[in-house]
Structure formats: C-alpha cells, structure tokens
PDB file of C-alpha atoms in Angstrom:
ATOM      1  CA  MET A   1     120.172 116.274  90.518  1.00  0.00           C
ATOM      2  CA  SER A   2     119.433 116.070  86.938  1.00  0.00           C
ATOM      3  CA  ARG A   3     117.303 113.366  85.427  1.00  0.00           C
ATOM      4  CA  LEU A   4     120.384 111.721  83.867  1.00  0.00           C
ATOM      5  CA  ALA A   5     122.170 111.803  87.130  1.00  0.00           C
ATOM      6  CA  TRP A   6     119.342 110.070  88.893  1.00  0.00           C
ATOM      7  CA  ALA A   7     119.098 107.387  86.246  1.00  0.00           C
ATOM      8  CA  THR A   8     122.888 106.678  86.613  1.00  0.00           C
ATOM      9  CA  PHE A   9     122.452 106.613  90.410  1.00  0.00           C
ATOM     10  CA  ASN A  10     119.493 104.098  90.165  1.00  0.00           C
ATOM     11  CA  THR A  11     121.467 101.926  87.734  1.00  0.00           C
ATOM     12  CA  LEU A  12     124.447 101.753  89.994  1.00  0.00           C
ATOM     13  CA  GLN A  13     122.091 101.179  92.933  1.00  0.00           C
ATOM     14  CA  LEU A  14     120.278  98.360  91.212  1.00  0.00           C
ATOM     15  CA  LEU A  15     123.654  96.741  90.498  1.00  0.00           C
ATOM     16  CA  PHE A  16     124.812  97.141  94.094  1.00  0.00           C
ATOM     17  CA  THR A  17     121.616  95.748  95.408  1.00  0.00           C
ATOM     18  CA  LEU A  18     121.971  92.524  93.045  1.00  0.00           C
ATOM     19  CA  LEU A  19     125.519  91.987  93.812  1.00  0.00           C
ATOM     20  CA  TRP A  20     125.226  92.776  97.613  1.00  0.00           C
ATOM     21  CA  THR A  21     122.263  90.398  97.994  1.00  0.00           C
ATOM     22  CA  ALA A  22     123.777  87.637  95.834  1.00  0.00           C
ATOM     23  CA  GLY A  23     127.168  87.837  97.897  1.00  0.00           C
ATOM     24  CA  TRP A  24     125.557  87.707 101.342  1.00  0.00           C
ATOM     25  CA  ILE A  25     122.990  85.038 100.490  1.00  0.00           C
ATOM     26  CA  CYS A  26     125.960  82.733  99.205  1.00  0.00           C
ATOM     27  CA  LEU A  27     127.820  83.400 102.457  1.00  0.00           C
ATOM     28  CA  ALA A  28     124.865  82.879 104.577  1.00  0.00           C
ATOM     29  CA  LEU A  29     124.096  79.600 102.911  1.00  0.00           C
ATOM     30  CA  LEU A  30     127.696  78.565 103.454  1.00  0.00           C
ATOM     31  CA  VAL A  31     127.322  79.251 107.075  1.00  0.00           C
ATOM     32  CA  ARG A  32     123.995  77.363 107.148  1.00  0.00           C
ATOM     33  CA  VAL A  33     125.787  74.258 105.740  1.00  0.00           C
ATOM     34  CA  VAL A  34     128.923  74.520 108.004  1.00  0.00           C
ATOM     35  CA  THR A  35     126.860  75.284 111.267  1.00  0.00           C
ATOM     36  CA  GLY A  36     123.795  73.391 110.553  1.00  0.00           C
ATOM     37  CA  GLY A  37     121.562  75.990 112.097  1.00  0.00           C
ATOM     38  CA  ARG A  38     119.481  78.905 110.880  1.00  0.00           C
ATOM     39  CA  ARG A  39     120.155  81.589 113.712  1.00  0.00           C
ATOM     40  CA  TRP A  40     123.541  82.956 112.391  1.00  0.00           C
ATOM     41  CA  PRO A  41     122.359  83.172 108.746  1.00  0.00           C
ATOM     42  CA  LEU A  42     119.204  85.075 109.707  1.00  0.00           C
ATOM     43  CA  ARG A  43     121.350  87.268 111.926  1.00  0.00           C
ATOM     44  CA  MET A  44     123.525  87.952 108.950  1.00  0.00           C
ATOM     45  CA  ALA A  45     120.456  89.370 107.196  1.00  0.00           C
ATOM     46  CA  SER A  46     119.735  91.764 110.017  1.00  0.00           C
ATOM     47  CA  ARG A  47     123.254  92.762 110.812  1.00  0.00           C
ATOM     48  CA  CYS A  48     124.949  92.932 107.426  1.00  0.00           C
ATOM     49  CA  TRP A  49     122.739  92.493 104.422  1.00  0.00           C
ATOM     50  CA  SER A  50     119.913  94.906 105.397  1.00  0.00           C
ATOM     51  CA  PRO A  51     121.982  97.676 106.774  1.00  0.00           C
ATOM     52  CA  GLY A  52     124.023  97.569 103.707  1.00  0.00           C
ATOM     53  CA  LEU A  53     121.098  98.128 101.462  1.00  0.00           C
ATOM     54  CA  LEU A  54     119.556 100.901 103.735  1.00  0.00           C
ATOM     55  CA  HIS A  55     122.927 102.688 103.826  1.00  0.00           C
ATOM     56  CA  GLY A  56     123.365 102.111 100.070  1.00  0.00           C
ATOM     57  CA  ALA A  57     119.916 103.787  99.477  1.00  0.00           C
ATOM     58  CA  GLY A  58     120.660 106.748 101.625  1.00  0.00           C
ATOM     59  CA  ALA A  59     117.806 105.558 103.935  1.00  0.00           C
ATOM     60  CA  ARG A  60     117.886 106.389 107.786  1.00  0.00           C
ATOM     61  CA  LEU A  61     115.910 104.195 109.846  1.00  0.00           C
ATOM     62  CA  GLU A  62     114.049 105.167 113.082  1.00  0.00           C
ATOM     63  CA  VAL A  63     112.459 102.623 115.412  1.00  0.00           C
ATOM     64  CA  HIS A  64     109.913 103.243 118.093  1.00  0.00           C
ATOM     65  CA  GLY A  65     107.901 100.995 120.502  1.00  0.00           C
ATOM     66  CA  LEU A  66     110.451  98.165 120.871  1.00  0.00           C
ATOM     67  CA  GLU A  67     109.921  98.269 124.749  1.00  0.00           C
ATOM     68  CA  ARG A  68     106.191  97.178 124.186  1.00  0.00           C
ATOM     69  CA  VAL A  69     107.204  93.808 123.103  1.00  0.00           C
ATOM     70  CA  ASP A  70     108.489  90.887 125.286  1.00  0.00           C
ATOM     71  CA  TRP A  71     111.294  89.756 122.922  1.00  0.00           C
ATOM     72  CA  SER A  72     111.754  86.322 124.928  1.00  0.00           C
ATOM     73  CA  ARG A  73     108.460  84.985 123.344  1.00  0.00           C
ATOM     74  CA  PRO A  74     107.593  84.534 119.723  1.00  0.00           C
ATOM     75  CA  HIS A  75     105.004  86.719 117.889  1.00  0.00           C
ATOM     76  CA  VAL A  76     103.551  87.351 114.588  1.00  0.00           C
ATOM     77  CA  PHE A  77     104.283  90.886 113.361  1.00  0.00           C
ATOM     78  CA  VAL A  78     101.929  92.320 110.911  1.00  0.00           C
ATOM     79  CA  ALA A  79     102.895  95.468 109.059  1.00  0.00           C
ATOM     80  CA  ASN A  80     101.645  97.621 106.342  1.00  0.00           C
ATOM     81  CA  HIS A  81     103.418  97.463 103.001  1.00  0.00           C
ATOM     82  CA  GLN A  82     104.645 100.089 100.616  1.00  0.00           C
ATOM     83  CA  SER A  83     107.951  98.891  99.396  1.00  0.00           C
ATOM     84  CA  MET A  84     110.312  95.958  98.901  1.00  0.00           C
ATOM     85  CA  ILE A  85     112.770  97.752 101.311  1.00  0.00           C
ATOM     86  CA  ASP A  86     110.270  97.074 104.132  1.00  0.00           C
ATOM     87  CA  ILE A  87     111.702  93.712 104.483  1.00  0.00           C
ATOM     88  CA  CYS A  88     115.164  95.204 104.980  1.00  0.00           C
ATOM     89  CA  ALA A  89     113.814  97.670 107.518  1.00  0.00           C
ATOM     90  CA  LEU A  90     111.995  94.821 109.662  1.00  0.00           C
ATOM     91  CA  PHE A  91     115.083  92.612 109.425  1.00  0.00           C
ATOM     92  CA  ARG A  92     117.203  95.491 110.919  1.00  0.00           C
ATOM     93  CA  ALA A  93     114.684  96.936 113.378  1.00  0.00           C
ATOM     94  CA  LEU A  94     113.574  93.603 115.069  1.00  0.00           C
ATOM     95  CA  PRO A  95     116.249  92.291 117.658  1.00  0.00           C
ATOM     96  CA  VAL A  96     115.449  88.576 117.149  1.00  0.00           C
ATOM     97  CA  PRO A  97     115.642  86.367 114.205  1.00  0.00           C
ATOM     98  CA  VAL A  98     112.495  86.459 112.140  1.00  0.00           C
ATOM     99  CA  ARG A  99     110.945  84.595 109.225  1.00  0.00           C
ATOM    100  CA  PHE A 100     108.699  86.213 106.605  1.00  0.00           C
ATOM    101  CA  VAL A 101     105.424  85.073 105.071  1.00  0.00           C
ATOM    102  CA  LEU A 102     106.232  85.219 101.359  1.00  0.00           C
ATOM    103  CA  LYS A 103     104.356  84.472  98.122  1.00  0.00           C
ATOM    104  CA  GLN A 104     105.085  81.148  96.662  1.00  0.00           C
ATOM    105  CA  GLU A 105     106.402  82.663  93.441  1.00  0.00           C
ATOM    106  CA  LEU A 106     109.529  84.014  95.344  1.00  0.00           C
ATOM    107  CA  ALA A 107     110.651  80.504  96.067  1.00  0.00           C
ATOM    108  CA  LYS A 108     111.599  80.297  92.350  1.00  0.00           C
ATOM    109  CA  VAL A 109     113.664  83.425  92.411  1.00  0.00           C
ATOM    110  CA  PRO A 110     117.370  82.689  92.257  1.00  0.00           C
ATOM    111  CA  PHE A 111     119.315  83.480  95.463  1.00  0.00           C
ATOM    112  CA  VAL A 112     116.464  84.980  97.228  1.00  0.00           C
ATOM    113  CA  GLY A 113     114.295  81.820  96.914  1.00  0.00           C
ATOM    114  CA  TRP A 114     117.200  79.642  97.885  1.00  0.00           C
ATOM    115  CA  TYR A 115     117.913  81.805 101.045  1.00  0.00           C
ATOM    116  CA  ALA A 116     114.173  81.932 101.896  1.00  0.00           C
ATOM    117  CA  GLN A 117     113.818  78.151 101.793  1.00  0.00           C
ATOM    118  CA  ALA A 118     116.826  77.303 103.526  1.00  0.00           C
ATOM    119  CA  MET A 119     115.854  79.788 106.448  1.00  0.00           C
ATOM    120  CA  GLY A 120     112.479  78.170 106.884  1.00  0.00           C
ATOM    121  CA  MET A 121     110.479  81.162 105.571  1.00  0.00           C
ATOM    122  CA  VAL A 122     106.585  80.657 105.189  1.00  0.00           C
ATOM    123  CA  PHE A 123     105.414  80.346 101.541  1.00  0.00           C
ATOM    124  CA  ILE A 124     101.736  80.888 100.778  1.00  0.00           C
ATOM    125  CA  GLU A 125     100.044  79.730  97.741  1.00  0.00           C
ATOM    126  CA  ARG A 126      96.546  81.341  97.309  1.00  0.00           C
ATOM    127  CA  ALA A 127      95.553  79.187  94.336  1.00  0.00           C
ATOM    128  CA  SER A 128      95.455  75.897  96.292  1.00  0.00           C
ATOM    129  CA  ALA A 129      93.204  75.671  99.508  1.00  0.00           C
ATOM    130  CA  ARG A 130      94.848  72.312 100.329  1.00  0.00           C
ATOM    131  CA  SER A 131      98.341  73.574  99.917  1.00  0.00           C
ATOM    132  CA  SER A 132      97.452  76.648 101.914  1.00  0.00           C
ATOM    133  CA  ALA A 133      96.202  74.677 104.880  1.00  0.00           C
ATOM    134  CA  ARG A 134      99.272  72.409 104.630  1.00  0.00           C
ATOM    135  CA  ARG A 135     101.658  75.329 104.686  1.00  0.00           C
ATOM    136  CA  LEU A 136      99.653  76.992 107.436  1.00  0.00           C
ATOM    137  CA  HIS A 137      99.984  73.992 109.643  1.00  0.00           C
ATOM    138  CA  ALA A 138     103.692  74.063 109.192  1.00  0.00           C
ATOM    139  CA  ALA A 139     104.059  77.616 109.994  1.00  0.00           C
ATOM    140  CA  VAL A 140     102.156  77.107 113.226  1.00  0.00           C
ATOM    141  CA  GLU A 141     104.820  74.592 114.138  1.00  0.00           C
ATOM    142  CA  VAL A 142     107.536  76.757 113.271  1.00  0.00           C
ATOM    143  CA  VAL A 143     106.077  79.529 115.627  1.00  0.00           C
ATOM    144  CA  ARG A 144     105.306  77.073 118.424  1.00  0.00           C
ATOM    145  CA  ALA A 145     108.879  75.934 118.143  1.00  0.00           C
ATOM    146  CA  GLY A 146     109.856  79.589 119.179  1.00  0.00           C
ATOM    147  CA  ALA A 147     110.247  81.522 115.814  1.00  0.00           C
ATOM    148  CA  SER A 148     108.729  84.922 115.454  1.00  0.00           C
ATOM    149  CA  VAL A 149     107.147  85.562 111.846  1.00  0.00           C
ATOM    150  CA  CYS A 150     106.568  88.759 109.867  1.00  0.00           C
ATOM    151  CA  ALA A 151     103.716  89.217 107.399  1.00  0.00           C
ATOM    152  CA  PHE A 152     102.381  91.879 105.144  1.00  0.00           C
ATOM    153  CA  PRO A 153      98.629  90.919 105.451  1.00  0.00           C
ATOM    154  CA  GLU A 154      97.552  93.615 102.618  1.00  0.00           C
ATOM    155  CA  GLY A 155      98.983  90.962 100.394  1.00  0.00           C
ATOM    156  CA  THR A 156     100.579  93.428  97.993  1.00  0.00           C
ATOM    157  CA  ARG A 157     102.373  96.689  98.179  1.00  0.00           C
ATOM    158  CA  SER A 158     100.415  99.899  98.457  1.00  0.00           C
ATOM    159  CA  ARG A 159     101.017 102.351  95.571  1.00  0.00           C
ATOM    160  CA  ASP A 160      99.119 105.357  97.127  1.00  0.00           C
ATOM    161  CA  GLY A 161     100.275 105.066 100.826  1.00  0.00           C
ATOM    162  CA  CYS A 162      96.651 103.858 101.987  1.00  0.00           C
ATOM    163  CA  VAL A 163      96.585 100.829 104.120  1.00  0.00           C
ATOM    164  CA  GLY A 164      94.397  98.184 102.511  1.00  0.00           C
ATOM    165  CA  ALA A 165      92.221  95.394 104.161  1.00  0.00           C
ATOM    166  CA  PHE A 166      94.251  92.916 106.060  1.00  0.00           C
ATOM    167  CA  LYS A 167      93.697  89.340 105.099  1.00  0.00           C
ATOM    168  CA  GLY A 168      93.201  86.903 107.674  1.00  0.00           C
ATOM    169  CA  GLY A 169      95.901  84.148 107.128  1.00  0.00           C
ATOM    170  CA  ALA A 170      98.606  85.586 109.373  1.00  0.00           C
ATOM    171  CA  PHE A 171      95.884  86.026 112.111  1.00  0.00           C
ATOM    172  CA  GLN A 172      94.882  82.428 111.945  1.00  0.00           C
ATOM    173  CA  LEU A 173      98.516  81.478 112.159  1.00  0.00           C
ATOM    174  CA  ALA A 174      98.756  83.509 115.466  1.00  0.00           C
ATOM    175  CA  ILE A 175      95.567  82.260 116.858  1.00  0.00           C
ATOM    176  CA  GLU A 176      96.480  78.579 116.295  1.00  0.00           C
ATOM    177  CA  ALA A 177     100.047  79.065 117.549  1.00  0.00           C
ATOM    178  CA  GLY A 178      98.825  80.687 120.512  1.00  0.00           C
ATOM    179  CA  VAL A 179     101.005  83.911 120.182  1.00  0.00           C
ATOM    180  CA  SER A 180     100.254  87.661 120.268  1.00  0.00           C
ATOM    181  CA  VAL A 181     100.052  89.774 117.221  1.00  0.00           C
ATOM    182  CA  VAL A 182     102.158  92.993 117.058  1.00  0.00           C
ATOM    183  CA  PRO A 183     100.805  95.590 114.799  1.00  0.00           C
ATOM    184  CA  VAL A 184     103.784  97.568 113.008  1.00  0.00           C
ATOM    185  CA  ALA A 185     103.440 100.857 111.099  1.00  0.00           C
ATOM    186  CA  ILE A 186     105.987 101.641 108.509  1.00  0.00           C
ATOM    187  CA  GLU A 187     106.344 105.082 107.094  1.00  0.00           C
ATOM    188  CA  GLY A 188     108.458 106.651 104.468  1.00  0.00           C
ATOM    189  CA  SER A 189     109.501 103.369 102.737  1.00  0.00           C
ATOM    190  CA  GLY A 190     107.385 104.219  99.734  1.00  0.00           C
ATOM    191  CA  GLU A 191     109.368 107.601  99.272  1.00  0.00           C
ATOM    192  CA  VAL A 192     112.675 105.736  99.346  1.00  0.00           C
ATOM    193  CA  LEU A 193     111.728 102.899  97.023  1.00  0.00           C
ATOM    194  CA  PRO A 194     108.351 103.029  95.557  1.00  0.00           C
ATOM    195  CA  ALA A 195     106.183 100.037  94.792  1.00  0.00           C
ATOM    196  CA  ALA A 196     106.463 100.498  91.032  1.00  0.00           C
ATOM    197  CA  GLY A 197     109.869 100.406  89.270  1.00  0.00           C
ATOM    198  CA  PHE A 198     113.253 100.848  90.861  1.00  0.00           C
ATOM    199  CA  ARG A 199     113.712 104.548  91.731  1.00  0.00           C
ATOM    200  CA  VAL A 200     115.601 104.977  94.945  1.00  0.00           C
ATOM    201  CA  ARG A 201     115.560 108.319  96.713  1.00  0.00           C
ATOM    202  CA  PRO A 202     117.366 109.115  99.983  1.00  0.00           C
ATOM    203  CA  GLY A 203     114.987 109.472 103.087  1.00  0.00           C
ATOM    204  CA  THR A 204     113.913 108.379 106.533  1.00  0.00           C
ATOM    205  CA  ILE A 205     112.001 105.204 107.227  1.00  0.00           C
ATOM    206  CA  VAL A 206     110.129 105.088 110.574  1.00  0.00           C
ATOM    207  CA  LEU A 207     108.816 101.965 112.086  1.00  0.00           C
ATOM    208  CA  ARG A 208     106.468 102.222 114.878  1.00  0.00           C
ATOM    209  CA  MET A 209     105.314  99.103 117.062  1.00  0.00           C
ATOM    210  CA  GLY A 210     101.882  98.983 118.666  1.00  0.00           C
ATOM    211  CA  ASP A 211     100.914  97.090 121.730  1.00  0.00           C
ATOM    212  CA  PRO A 212     100.650  93.254 121.238  1.00  0.00           C
ATOM    213  CA  LEU A 213      97.069  91.877 120.538  1.00  0.00           C
ATOM    214  CA  PRO A 214      96.753  88.687 122.655  1.00  0.00           C
ATOM    215  CA  THR A 215      95.025  85.656 120.982  1.00  0.00           C
ATOM    216  CA  GLN A 216      94.369  83.592 123.985  1.00  0.00           C
ATOM    217  CA  GLY A 217      90.662  82.519 123.808  1.00  0.00           C
ATOM    218  CA  LEU A 218      90.323  83.172 120.158  1.00  0.00           C
ATOM    219  CA  ALA A 219      89.180  80.562 117.585  1.00  0.00           C
ATOM    220  CA  PRO A 220      90.317  80.450 113.816  1.00  0.00           C
ATOM    221  CA  HIS A 221      86.899  81.965 112.800  1.00  0.00           C
ATOM    222  CA  ASP A 222      87.828  85.088 114.887  1.00  0.00           C
ATOM    223  CA  ARG A 223      90.745  85.737 112.540  1.00  0.00           C
ATOM    224  CA  ASN A 224      89.207  88.491 110.251  1.00  0.00           C
ATOM    225  CA  ALA A 225      87.892  90.521 113.556  1.00  0.00           C
ATOM    226  CA  LEU A 226      91.529  90.268 114.773  1.00  0.00           C
ATOM    227  CA  ALA A 227      92.642  91.423 111.394  1.00  0.00           C
ATOM    228  CA  GLY A 228      90.432  94.421 111.489  1.00  0.00           C
ATOM    229  CA  GLN A 229      91.713  95.241 114.825  1.00  0.00           C
ATOM    230  CA  ALA A 230      95.352  95.026 113.886  1.00  0.00           C
ATOM    231  CA  ARG A 231      94.687  97.239 110.761  1.00  0.00           C
ATOM    232  CA  ALA A 232      93.048  99.867 113.003  1.00  0.00           C
ATOM    233  CA  ARG A 233      96.053  99.918 115.253  1.00  0.00           C
ATOM    234  CA  VAL A 234      98.452 100.439 112.457  1.00  0.00           C
ATOM    235  CA  VAL A 235      96.325 103.156 110.870  1.00  0.00           C
ATOM    236  CA  ALA A 236      96.197 104.847 114.255  1.00  0.00           C
ATOM    237  CA  LEU A 237     100.010 104.546 114.549  1.00  0.00           C
ATOM    238  CA  LEU A 238     100.378 106.230 111.217  1.00  0.00           C
ATOM    239  CA  GLU A 239      97.737 108.840 112.022  1.00  0.00           C
ATOM    240  CA  GLY A 240      99.336 109.634 115.286  1.00  0.00           C
ATOM    241  CA  ALA A 241     102.757 110.234 113.596  1.00  0.00           C
ATOM    242  CA  ALA A 242     101.164 112.678 111.211  1.00  0.00           C
ATOM    243  CA  GLN A 243      99.630 114.871 113.953  1.00  0.00           C
TER     244      GLN A 243
END
C-alpha cells in the first residue's frame, strides 16, 4: 500500500476505534446500572469490544498455556507491555473477568475512565505514597473477594521490544492477597500497534502463559525478588518462542 493509503486506513481505524469504544462503554455502563453487577459489563469487553478492535486492526490472536492456570481461583497476571492493544489481547485471551492495574491519569479520560472506575479497576498514583498504600489495600480486598487482576509491571510501553525491569507493586498485591502470579509473554503487539503514535498494521499477536508462581510463605519485602523471577519467566517465554 502507498503512504497515502496507509494514512487513510489509519485515520479510519482511529475513528472506528473511538466510536466502537465509546459505543460499547455506554452499553456496558447501562448494563451495569440495570443489573447492578460487574460480571456482564466485564464480559462485554472480552467478547464484544476487544474482538471488534482486534478484527478491525487485522490482528490474529494466538493463545498458548491456558491449561497451566486453575481458572477457578483468582490470580495476578503480569505481562510485558508493547502496545495499547495488549489490553484488548488480554481481555480476549483470559477466560475469566479481569480488572487491570491502570495509571491514575486514565481515570480522567472520558469513557475509558468512566468504564474503568465503574468496573472496579485498580488505579495507581506513584506521586503519593499514602494514596498508593490505600489503593493497594483496596486492590488486595478486590482480589481476596475472587477477582483476577492484570498488570504491566514495566510501568510503561516498551518502544524497542525489550522487557524492562518489573516494578514490585503488583507482586506485593499478589503476596498480600495470597494468590499466585501468572507470567504472560506478549509477542507481536508492537508490530500491530506501536507504542508511539497510531499506526496500525495487520499481524499476529501471540500470548504465552507460564506456570503460576506461588506466593505462600512470602512477605511484602520479597516482592522485588518475585518481580525478578516473573520477569525472567516472561523473557524465557519470549526467547523460547524465537527459537
């Protein structure tokens, strides 16, 4: 395709993404009000919203390792992060309703922020230690109540495909909630939608799940060691796929 054709495609894709997202969020919020629960609005994200965006982007999703996880129990899923489309991929791949750990700034974004707050997503505010501790406690209660949580512990999207250091917050959450950490390797999302700009290219996104890492017997001060172990598992999953 020519440069003009790609520019036209991406403009249409951006318009579709905004309208599709706003439409499904409005419907999900309506369902939330009518039913009083979060399960169905969360499932709408996995069964309607995310498949539509993946299909619209020309992205094919492959998922490996689902059999390694006991889906009857809550977990904290930690994944490398290359693209905003990673959220779509995880929503679609995981067979249970999940909450995401999101930056506090997203709470102020129209539609996305409204949906995230209504669904009980976990917001983090790095500038305030007191606020972070309070939000961590709230997140622990959410997981103990049976909800699974997804986090991108690198803290930002990778622009070169390399997996950055994993921060300890999500791992402290898992330790205090007493649930296992599931490492998830995401490959190909940065080629479909790079971290910088909005340039969509059709391609394949592959999710590989590693064996859960237990947290029994760990204390909060073990979070960085657990983070290093989870990062090593994610890197190994990515390197194993490349061989």
